Amino acid sequence: MKIFALILFVAILTFRANCQDDTIIISGNFQNIPLKQFFVEIEKDYPVKFYYEKNQIDTVLVNIQLEKETLITSLSRILKNSYLNFYITKNNQVILYRGVSLRTSFMMRFRDDLKKGLDTIDKKEKSRQALRQQEYRIHNIGVTGITQLQKATISGYLKNFFNGESIIGGNIYVEGAQTGTSSGNDGFYRLTLPPGNYKLIYSCIGMHPTKRLVNLYSNGNLHVEMEYDTLAIQEINVFAYNLSNIEKIHVGMEKLEMKTIQSLPTLLGEPDIIKSLLLLPGVQTVGEGTAGFNVRGGKTDQNLILMDNTPIFYPSHFFGNFSSINPDAVEEATLFKGSIPAKYGGRISSIYEIKTKSGNLEKIKGNGGISPISLKLLMDGPIIKDKASFLLSTRGTYSDWVIDLIKKSSFLYNTKASFFDIQGNFDYKINKENNIKLNYYVSQDLFKLRNDTLYKYLNALASLSWDHSFHEKFSVNTSFNYSSFGYRISSDGNPQTAHNLIHDVSLYNLRTDFTYRSHSLNLIDFGADITFYKVNPGERLPIGEKSVLVPKIIDTERAYEYGFYASDKFNLTPELTIEAGIRLSGQLVMGPGKIYVYTPDAPFKTSLIKDTILYKKNEIIRTYLNPEYRLSVNYRINHESSVKLSCAKTNQYIHILSNTTAISPTDTWKLSDYYLTPQTGTQISIGYFRNFLNSKIETSFETYYKWIKNMKEYKPGADLLLNNHMETEIINGVGKAYGVELSVKKKTGRLNGWLSYTFSRTLLKSDTPFAEEAVNDGEYFPASYDKPHNLALWANLKISRRFRLACNTVYSTGRPITYPVGKYLLNNQTILHYSRYNQYRIPDYFRLDLSLTIEGNLKRKKLVHGTFTFSIYNITGRKNTYSIYFRGQENRVVGYKLSIFGVAIPTVTYNFKF
Amino acid sequence: MKSSGVPVFILLIFLIQLSSCVEPFETDFKEYENLLVVQGLITDKEGPYEVRLSRTLSLGPEISFLPENNAFVIIRDDQGNEEILTEEKEGIYKTQADGIKGVVGRTYTLWIKTKDDEEYESSPGQLREVAEVDTLYYEENDYLVYSEFGKKQEKGIQIFLDTRNGNNTTIYYRWEFEEAWEYNLPYQDSIDIPDIKKYCWQTEFSREILIKSTENFSNNKVEKFPVNFLPSWKQKLYGKYAIHVKQYSTNKELFLFWEKLKKVNETNGGLYDVIPASIYGNIYPCEPNQKKALGYFDASEVKEKTLYIRVHEHQIKTSSDLTPCLADTTLEVVELSYSPDLTEMNTVIIQKIVLDEIIEETYYIIGQIRDSFNSYLATFFRYCSDCRINASSRKPDFWELN
């Protein structure tokens, strides 16, 4: 037996050494025949010889339909449920044996591959090697001898070697020529160059970069397949970013890598796609645990968060403590804080574009996790192999039953806490020209915090998107999107005043985006979108018969927002790329509606209402139309440095009304209407980008100046809830924001991370002709989120293949607050008098977080791959000030400092993949 | 012990939301805005009516009232009646007892000229009717006291108010109250203490803005409005307690003023609280460039009601501030060779020999033990000898006769 094994081992080596090209393809229907008979039949028709021990194969029956399958797949299918293994020698001799005796590592690997249903081993191995050899071969493109050609075009498809999927957004760079392109939606790329010798470098996130040596004679094709990055366990390859920050045209654009988001230490062990933004230069928040973020001096409602083209209104759970988007389902996330592509509009500070993953086309996969607050599970896989796939991700809390369990402690008296989010998609590749994708997303929160008020929040999104390419250069994406957000706050503590407070907003959006790639790296985008908004500003309805509250319902608002755009990205010279675009945006405020007419030349006051004008259904109350421009310029000084410039103007027609420091649970959305004019933002930014050590270290310096008009500010103590004449509470404001952002990133190596420093100011001013209603006497004052100095450091150290340490350090100036400037006694109560807004600051903020991730064992074959993450939030236990407030007590004024996290908060998370 | 690890994490979320940490914050207040503060009210009751004028105070010193003297203050109605108020005490201006009288339906305006020649006027306000107070009642409620050691459940008394379903004009209600409770020295009858030192009352005025609007209610009645809460650890419920509530109606302008003032002054530092801002009432400067004035002038009918809570009527275990006076260590019987007049004398200096040293100590005299000839009972604590130290021996005006 030993000798036999030895012979076989030699045979394997021989086999490895002599991979053959001419594989045997078998077709035929074999139903209920003994294996032996099958062998006889095959031997008859094909040049194969089988060797076996008769008594070992007696019991095996063949029951199979073969259609042009290779010998290896055929055999592996037939022998799948038997104890038999087989070997094929170079002379197509098949040796069968009982498998146990031959557990060599080679064997295992082959069997694994077979089981996974991948292509045949030898083909795969062969073609992998062939693919790698492609890097060293010289590819002759076109026909020789046409000497008079000035330019020639190389075009082709970029494909994933393993599953044949198109690689979208892959970068193609011509070394030495300082030019390049990227692949489009179908993986197609096109490069026009003078004939000559080139080295083309192909790279893409998650893929191993590859190169091709090319002799370009005339127009021709070069299709390129790329392998997955093989460095880490399914991790995204950092090399993919080579050159990208130099090449990318937009200044103020930040691409967040999922790997980074996953490895950031977080408060509750939940990787967070929104909170992670706070580590980027120019992104701030007013306080920990609050919803929303501020980008370059913008308010929280000035960010458009797009999930697969669909705006999401409130991407938060638990009042903003963490975001409701499962990062596992996200392919990539890009924040545009400077120049926003002309394609997008409707918000004046930033666009956060989140693209979700599509399901795997080959096999069903999944991953999940357990963190202190939630359980999550993601599954994806094919519906029709290579054509249609699905992805489903769910997260939910299990805290409610835990609360029930410990309710007796009465600390959690009258407390409820539950939330879930579900998101996913179906992707159907009809053919090469057409692709349809259906996305959906639902998130819900339900909270009751030790009192009688129950908060319920609901977000729902759905979109149907159709990609169509007319030909290689011209494609269109058309999508229909729906998004809604609403809350219901039920207070039933006192039966007499029991009520529900309801607010909801929904939008229906239709958009179509054309992309045309003409000659010489010229990319033209144009399209249009229209959105119908419906906002229920608020209604309060009594609950139960005992409630004596009168229902109060504020009239529903309706509007159409529209945009038409065109933009062109082209290379003026090989070093200079320009993207110029215009966008025409506007809004139609639709009836039915009621407009109050006020006494002219006086502030809006309810006492000054002169008349009311009623508008009928579908009547246009007011039309807004605003031209916008976008310009981005990238000048590449050399392949390691570039200067970029951008300027952009944007308008915003929907606003969050909030006169609290952070977005509060009862804040509402409001459309621009007859009186509430759209907000306008204009920004100029300039950036210098420099890479060092062969792009291992990226540095950037960006500076911006931004003007904001018609920002919504509020009169002191404004009542924004259930108010049907909001214009009496709102003052338009102007804002100016400026800053400098510096960052250093190291994206590769065992130690990677980034360091960013931001200096920024945001100043606001009331813009009103009436001095009496101007805040701070009409002078500029700092916004509540104006934190001039910001330092963030994120570092990730790979200690070994299984251990990873990450650290997160944040420092920022304290936010401004208002101090009292006097006190007085009124009806025996000491009242504090406040005057000018935001003239003081809370103490500076500092936090250090650490996390240690332990990967499961490195065995290739196992049921699940598990990862434990231990993290400590605020490891120094610093009592960071959340707010400072003052109360009058007897004759004294007492200041209080409120801090939320006075201690270090440890969490453990378990994540798994299968 | 089952699944003891998990709740820790859940608690964590709630700790973040709820048990955050509040510490005193010391700071210097650099800015100070000096403004006129007006507090004035005319009612349908007989005068004199009072208008208080003061200035805002800087935040450092612990004083509460900086009077605005020598101002010229006039109350006018829409019938052509007016009266100049006289400054009776510093900053307190009053009408004559037989002077102007508030009448329901008339409109009143306050006009002020300060000694610096700045003129202010209130927006005209109609003296509105107000519904009767239907009932004042209370419930014994549990409340939770939170501390770093966890929560503790305590009992207390919550006082509520219902109004009568009166006329439909009252939409905006405002209340003020005065509360009083017995503050009696806790010694038994065997000790002779003059009544004036033994029986006192403590009084307090409402210190919160108490307002309610029935704008959103189908009936025009306020039900179960929480007026005041009496925790067990205060003196208030140890003896007889009384609360005297005055009910006013106000107009929309002033209601919004009170509402905003309440929001801004009763913040707990949450980021969902309204950002503090200057809140002005209905006193307007006559010149546009002049400084604004704070405060209000209102006109309203007034309805009153008193509620008594006697010790035997509730089950709250209360404690008295004077309990320490009963402790053995504070009481000492001292023999004296003379017999002083106790209503006049408060202290006596006693010489004692402690560890071979002669120590002089001041004793506050409580009273005399009746059946003893020449010995006195004394104590170290001053407040134990005379209730007037912490309270008043004058019975509150609204206190019932017996």
XYZ file of N, CA and C in Angstrom, chain B residues 3-147:
435
model
N -26.973 34.681 32.369
C -26.658 35.698 31.353
C -26.314 37.044 31.984
N -25.535 36.964 33.046
C -25.231 38.213 33.755
C -24.356 39.141 32.944
N -23.650 38.587 31.964
C -22.759 39.437 31.169
C -23.509 40.371 30.255
N -24.594 39.918 29.723
C -25.276 40.701 28.698
C -25.910 41.981 29.234
N -26.620 41.900 30.353
C -27.260 43.132 30.818
C -26.277 44.274 31.027
N -25.057 43.933 31.342
C -24.059 44.978 31.541
C -23.993 45.869 30.311
N -24.005 45.225 29.162
C -23.902 45.992 27.930
C -25.154 46.804 27.666
N -26.256 46.221 28.027
C -27.503 46.942 27.797
C -27.565 48.147 28.717
N -27.178 47.913 29.944
C -27.153 49.009 30.902
C -26.277 50.132 30.375
N -25.234 49.714 29.712
C -24.285 50.660 29.152
C -24.964 51.692 28.253
N -25.856 51.215 27.406
C -26.558 52.125 26.506
C -27.355 53.125 27.328
N -27.966 52.600 28.360
C -28.808 53.487 29.147
C -27.988 54.427 30.007
N -26.840 53.933 30.397
C -25.951 54.814 31.148
C -25.586 56.015 30.303
N -25.343 55.733 29.022
C -24.970 56.809 28.125
C -26.094 57.823 28.042
N -27.303 57.302 27.918
C -28.425 58.203 27.734
C -28.844 58.876 29.037
N -28.712 58.160 30.115
C -29.381 58.635 31.316
C -28.458 59.039 32.464
N -27.595 58.129 32.849
C -26.834 58.409 34.061
C -25.545 59.124 33.732
N -25.682 60.168 33.006
C -24.493 60.922 32.708
C -24.092 61.680 33.963
N -22.946 62.261 33.912
C -22.410 62.795 35.142
C -22.471 64.317 35.146
N -22.990 64.872 36.184
C -23.115 66.321 36.295
C -22.226 66.812 37.422
N -21.397 67.779 37.124
C -20.512 68.333 38.148
C -20.678 69.847 38.171
N -20.405 70.454 39.306
C -20.423 71.920 39.326
C -19.325 72.462 38.420
N -19.602 73.558 37.802
C -18.647 74.142 36.880
C -18.371 75.576 37.323
N -17.125 75.818 37.680
C -16.747 77.151 38.151
C -16.281 77.982 36.966
N -16.735 79.177 36.912
C -16.282 80.028 35.826
C -16.387 81.491 36.242
N -15.670 82.310 35.539
C -15.787 83.753 35.756
C -16.740 84.304 34.714
N -17.629 85.144 35.178
C -18.526 85.789 34.227
C -17.956 87.150 33.922
N -17.553 87.329 32.703
C -16.899 88.584 32.363
C -17.896 89.638 31.905
N -18.932 89.167 31.233
C -19.868 90.137 30.657
C -20.990 90.456 31.630
N -21.517 91.616 31.491
C -22.668 92.024 32.292
C -23.483 93.002 31.485
N -24.754 92.714 31.358
C -25.636 93.636 30.647
C -26.618 94.222 31.657
N -26.593 95.526 31.766
C -27.424 96.213 32.752
C -28.731 96.647 32.106
N -29.825 96.000 32.502
C -31.133 96.317 31.913
C -32.152 96.544 33.012
N -33.192 97.257 32.662
C -34.305 97.474 33.583
C -35.178 96.215 33.619
N -35.595 95.835 34.835
C -36.478 94.681 34.999
C -37.773 95.164 35.627
N -38.868 94.798 35.028
C -40.172 95.262 35.494
C -40.991 94.061 35.925
N -41.637 94.180 37.077
C -42.577 93.143 37.501
C -43.814 93.868 38.001
N -44.898 93.772 37.287
C -46.097 94.503 37.689
C -47.352 93.740 37.362
N -48.346 93.914 38.240
C -49.600 93.192 38.040
C -50.724 94.037 38.614
N -51.799 94.174 37.867
C -52.999 94.801 38.409
C -54.102 93.759 38.355
N -54.868 93.657 39.457
C -55.915 92.634 39.516
C -57.245 93.311 39.827
N -58.280 92.485 39.886
C -59.606 93.015 40.227
C -59.772 93.219 41.722
N -58.796 92.776 42.505
C -58.878 92.964 43.955
C -58.528 94.401 44.308
N -58.873 94.766 45.521
C -58.547 96.112 45.983
C -57.033 96.319 45.964
N -56.611 97.508 45.689
C -55.184 97.848 45.728
C -54.687 97.841 47.157
N -53.522 98.321 47.456
C -52.593 98.871 46.461
C -51.955 97.791 45.579
N -51.712 98.203 44.320
C -51.014 97.322 43.392
C -49.536 97.679 43.402
N -48.748 96.713 43.054
C -47.311 96.879 43.210
C -46.591 96.714 41.873
N -45.648 97.589 41.619
C -44.763 97.440 40.466
C -43.344 97.465 41.003
N -42.579 96.438 40.709
C -41.187 96.395 41.162
C -40.269 96.733 40.006
N -39.391 97.667 40.253
C -38.407 98.030 39.240
C -37.019 97.719 39.772
N -36.244 97.011 38.979
C -34.888 96.711 39.416
C -33.984 96.689 38.196
N -32.711 96.482 38.452
C -31.755 96.336 37.356
C -31.249 94.895 37.362
N -30.846 94.409 36.230
C -30.198 93.094 36.223
C -28.904 93.193 37.021
N -28.511 92.083 37.631
C -27.319 92.046 38.462
C -26.229 91.278 37.748
N -25.002 91.644 38.060
C -23.922 90.834 37.497
C -23.934 89.497 38.229
N -23.313 88.486 37.634
C -23.551 87.126 38.097
C -22.735 86.729 39.313
N -21.680 87.446 39.606
C -20.842 87.046 40.716
C -21.497 87.190 42.089
N -21.793 88.419 42.526
C -22.219 88.620 43.907
C -23.560 87.960 44.219
N -23.675 87.561 45.494
C -24.889 86.865 45.884
C -25.936 87.821 46.403
N -26.334 88.753 45.600
C -27.473 89.582 45.971
C -28.549 89.371 44.927
N -29.761 89.652 45.310
C -30.833 89.274 44.414
C -31.593 90.469 43.834
N -31.490 91.600 44.448
C -32.365 92.691 44.017
C -31.598 94.002 44.027
N -31.494 94.619 42.883
C -30.836 95.920 42.773
C -31.924 96.905 42.370
N -32.474 97.660 43.342
C -33.652 98.469 43.033
C -33.354 99.605 42.056
N -34.355 99.936 41.290
C -34.291 101.100 40.403
C -35.084 102.190 41.113
N -34.355 103.170 41.661
C -35.012 104.210 42.467
C -35.448 105.381 41.603
N -36.305 106.175 42.239
C -36.689 107.479 41.711
C -37.204 107.459 40.279
N -37.928 106.394 39.971
C -38.533 106.359 38.636
C -39.931 106.953 38.715
N -40.413 107.316 37.559
C -41.741 107.892 37.444
C -42.608 106.808 36.822
N -43.576 106.269 37.614
C -44.325 105.086 37.177
C -45.817 105.403 37.144
N -46.453 105.159 36.029
C -47.879 105.454 35.893
C -48.616 104.220 35.376
N -49.776 103.916 35.993
C -50.679 102.902 35.430
C -51.866 103.653 34.843
N -52.198 103.318 33.591
C -53.320 103.977 32.914
C -54.316 102.927 32.490
N -55.609 103.325 32.434
C -56.563 102.424 31.792
C -57.144 103.105 30.566
N -58.014 102.369 29.850
C -58.548 102.909 28.603
C -59.712 103.862 28.846
N -60.054 104.105 30.111
C -61.137 105.027 30.443
C -60.591 106.404 30.800
N -59.291 106.565 30.652
C -58.710 107.857 30.992
C -58.273 107.974 32.437
N -58.421 106.897 33.221
C -57.934 106.936 34.600
C -56.443 106.659 34.607
N -55.743 107.333 35.487
C -54.332 107.004 35.651
C -53.886 107.332 37.051
N -52.835 106.676 37.474
C -52.317 106.960 38.804
C -50.802 106.866 38.788
N -50.195 107.856 39.440
C -48.742 107.830 39.585
C -48.431 107.021 40.832
N -47.536 106.077 40.684
C -47.197 105.211 41.821
C -46.087 105.860 42.646
N -46.125 105.578 43.942
C -45.092 106.145 44.799
C -44.138 105.036 45.237
N -42.889 105.397 45.367
C -41.881 104.404 45.746
C -41.948 104.223 47.244
N -42.471 103.100 47.662
C -42.695 102.883 49.084
C -41.444 102.332 49.756
N -40.939 101.250 49.169
C -39.613 100.777 49.562
C -38.749 100.923 48.338
N -37.477 100.675 48.519
C -36.577 100.850 47.379
C -36.967 99.944 46.223
N -37.302 100.526 45.096
C -37.641 99.757 43.898
C -39.062 99.239 43.889
N -39.771 99.422 44.997
C -41.145 98.913 45.053
C -42.107 100.091 45.006
N -42.828 100.170 43.933
C -43.736 101.293 43.687
C -45.154 100.802 43.881
N -45.965 101.637 44.606
C -47.323 101.179 44.922
C -48.353 102.251 44.612
N -49.562 101.780 44.302
C -50.684 102.712 44.138
C -51.250 102.992 45.521
N -52.140 103.965 45.607
C -52.824 104.250 46.861
C -53.908 103.200 47.067
N -54.222 102.935 48.334
C -55.251 101.948 48.650
C -56.594 102.356 48.032
N -56.850 103.638 47.973
C -58.125 104.088 47.407
C -57.935 104.638 45.987
N -56.855 104.262 45.367
C -56.539 104.791 44.038
C -57.187 103.991 42.930
N -56.428 103.836 41.841
C -56.944 103.144 40.662
C -57.351 101.722 41.027
N -58.399 101.220 40.384
C -58.864 99.861 40.690
C -59.005 99.068 39.404
N -58.558 97.829 39.464
C -58.657 96.962 38.286
C -60.095 96.543 38.044
N -60.564 96.688 36.805
C -61.926 96.298 36.448
C -61.836 95.366 35.244
N -62.554 94.266 35.338
C -62.525 93.287 34.250
C -62.989 93.946 32.957
N -62.251 93.727 31.897
C -62.642 94.255 30.580
C -61.893 95.511 30.196
N -61.399 96.259 31.188
C -60.645 97.462 30.852
C -59.209 97.100 30.448
N -58.606 98.015 29.740
C -57.246 97.765 29.268
C -56.271 98.644 30.040
N -55.186 98.052 30.483
C -54.231 98.775 31.327
C -52.861 98.838 30.669
N -52.212 99.947 30.898
C -50.866 100.150 30.358
C -49.972 100.682 31.465
N -48.742 100.250 31.453
C -47.775 100.757 32.417
C -46.802 101.657 31.668
N -46.509 102.793 32.246
C -45.570 103.727 31.618
C -44.507 104.074 32.642
N -43.272 104.004 32.242
C -42.164 104.220 33.180
C -41.188 105.221 32.596
N -40.738 106.124 33.428
C -39.608 106.974 33.042
C -38.580 106.848 34.155
N -37.412 106.363 33.805
C -36.394 106.132 34.831
C -35.689 107.441 35.164
N -34.878 107.372 36.211
C -34.173 108.589 36.614
C -33.177 109.035 35.541
N -32.812 108.104 34.633
C -31.931 108.489 33.518
C -32.707 108.941 32.296
N -33.981 109.221 32.503
C -34.845 109.716 31.430
C -35.085 108.721 30.307
N -35.021 107.420 30.639
C -35.379 106.442 29.625
C -36.845 106.078 29.818
N -37.566 106.058 28.710
C -39.007 105.802 28.821
C -39.355 104.420 28.288
N -40.245 103.765 29.032
C -40.698 102.429 28.633
C -42.206 102.379 28.753
N -42.794 101.528 27.919
C -44.229 101.352 28.005
C -44.551 99.876 27.808
N -45.567 99.415 28.557
C -45.976 98.022 28.351
C -46.980 98.003 27.209
N -47.094 96.852 26.533
C -48.170 96.754 25.550
C -49.481 96.715 26.337
N -50.538 97.336 25.812
C -51.783 97.413 26.568
C -52.373 96.020 26.782
N -52.796 95.749 27.993
C -53.343 94.427 28.286
C -54.710 94.538 28.924
N -55.619 93.724 28.427
C -56.959 93.756 28.981
C -57.002 92.937 30.262
N -57.687 93.449 31.252
C -57.846 92.692 32.502
C -58.858 91.593 32.224
N -58.347 90.379 32.204
C -59.168 89.254 31.781
C -59.806 88.549 32.956
N -60.917 87.918 32.662
C -61.568 87.076 33.661
C -60.772 85.785 33.794
N -60.943 85.151 34.938
C -60.331 83.832 35.076
C -61.322 82.912 35.773
N -61.296 81.653 35.378
C -62.195 80.670 35.984
C -61.814 80.452 37.442
N -62.747 79.903 38.201
C -62.481 79.584 39.604
C -61.535 78.395 39.693
N -60.828 78.355 40.824
C -60.089 77.127 41.129
C -61.118 76.148 41.653
N -61.224 75.000 41.013
C -62.222 74.043 41.460
C -61.734 73.323 42.696
N -60.667 72.617 42.579
C -60.130 71.899 43.737
C -58.616 71.950 43.741
N -58.129 71.964 44.964
C -56.705 71.757 45.196
C -56.660 70.444 45.955
N -55.869 69.511 45.513
C -55.828 68.205 46.169
C -54.443 67.619 46.016
N -54.240 66.516 46.746
C -52.903 65.945 46.656
C -52.941 64.434 46.587
N -51.849 63.874 46.150
C -51.680 62.427 46.121
C -50.326 62.109 46.727
N -50.284 60.965 47.415
C -48.988 60.523 47.911
C -48.322 59.742 46.794
N -47.198 60.211 46.384
C -46.535 59.595 45.231
C -45.163 59.070 45.606
N -44.797 58.029 44.886
C -43.420 57.562 45.008
C -42.578 58.367 44.039
N -41.416 58.660 44.424
C -40.507 59.244 43.462
C -39.146 58.611 43.662
N -38.349 58.693 42.650
C -37.046 58.032 42.708
C -35.960 59.072 42.925
N -35.090 58.756 43.844
C -33.936 59.606 44.058
C -32.734 58.869 43.490
N -32.045 59.491 42.551
C -30.896 58.836 41.939
C -29.613 59.337 42.572
N -28.756 58.417 42.844
C -27.442 58.812 43.325
C -26.448 57.840 42.732
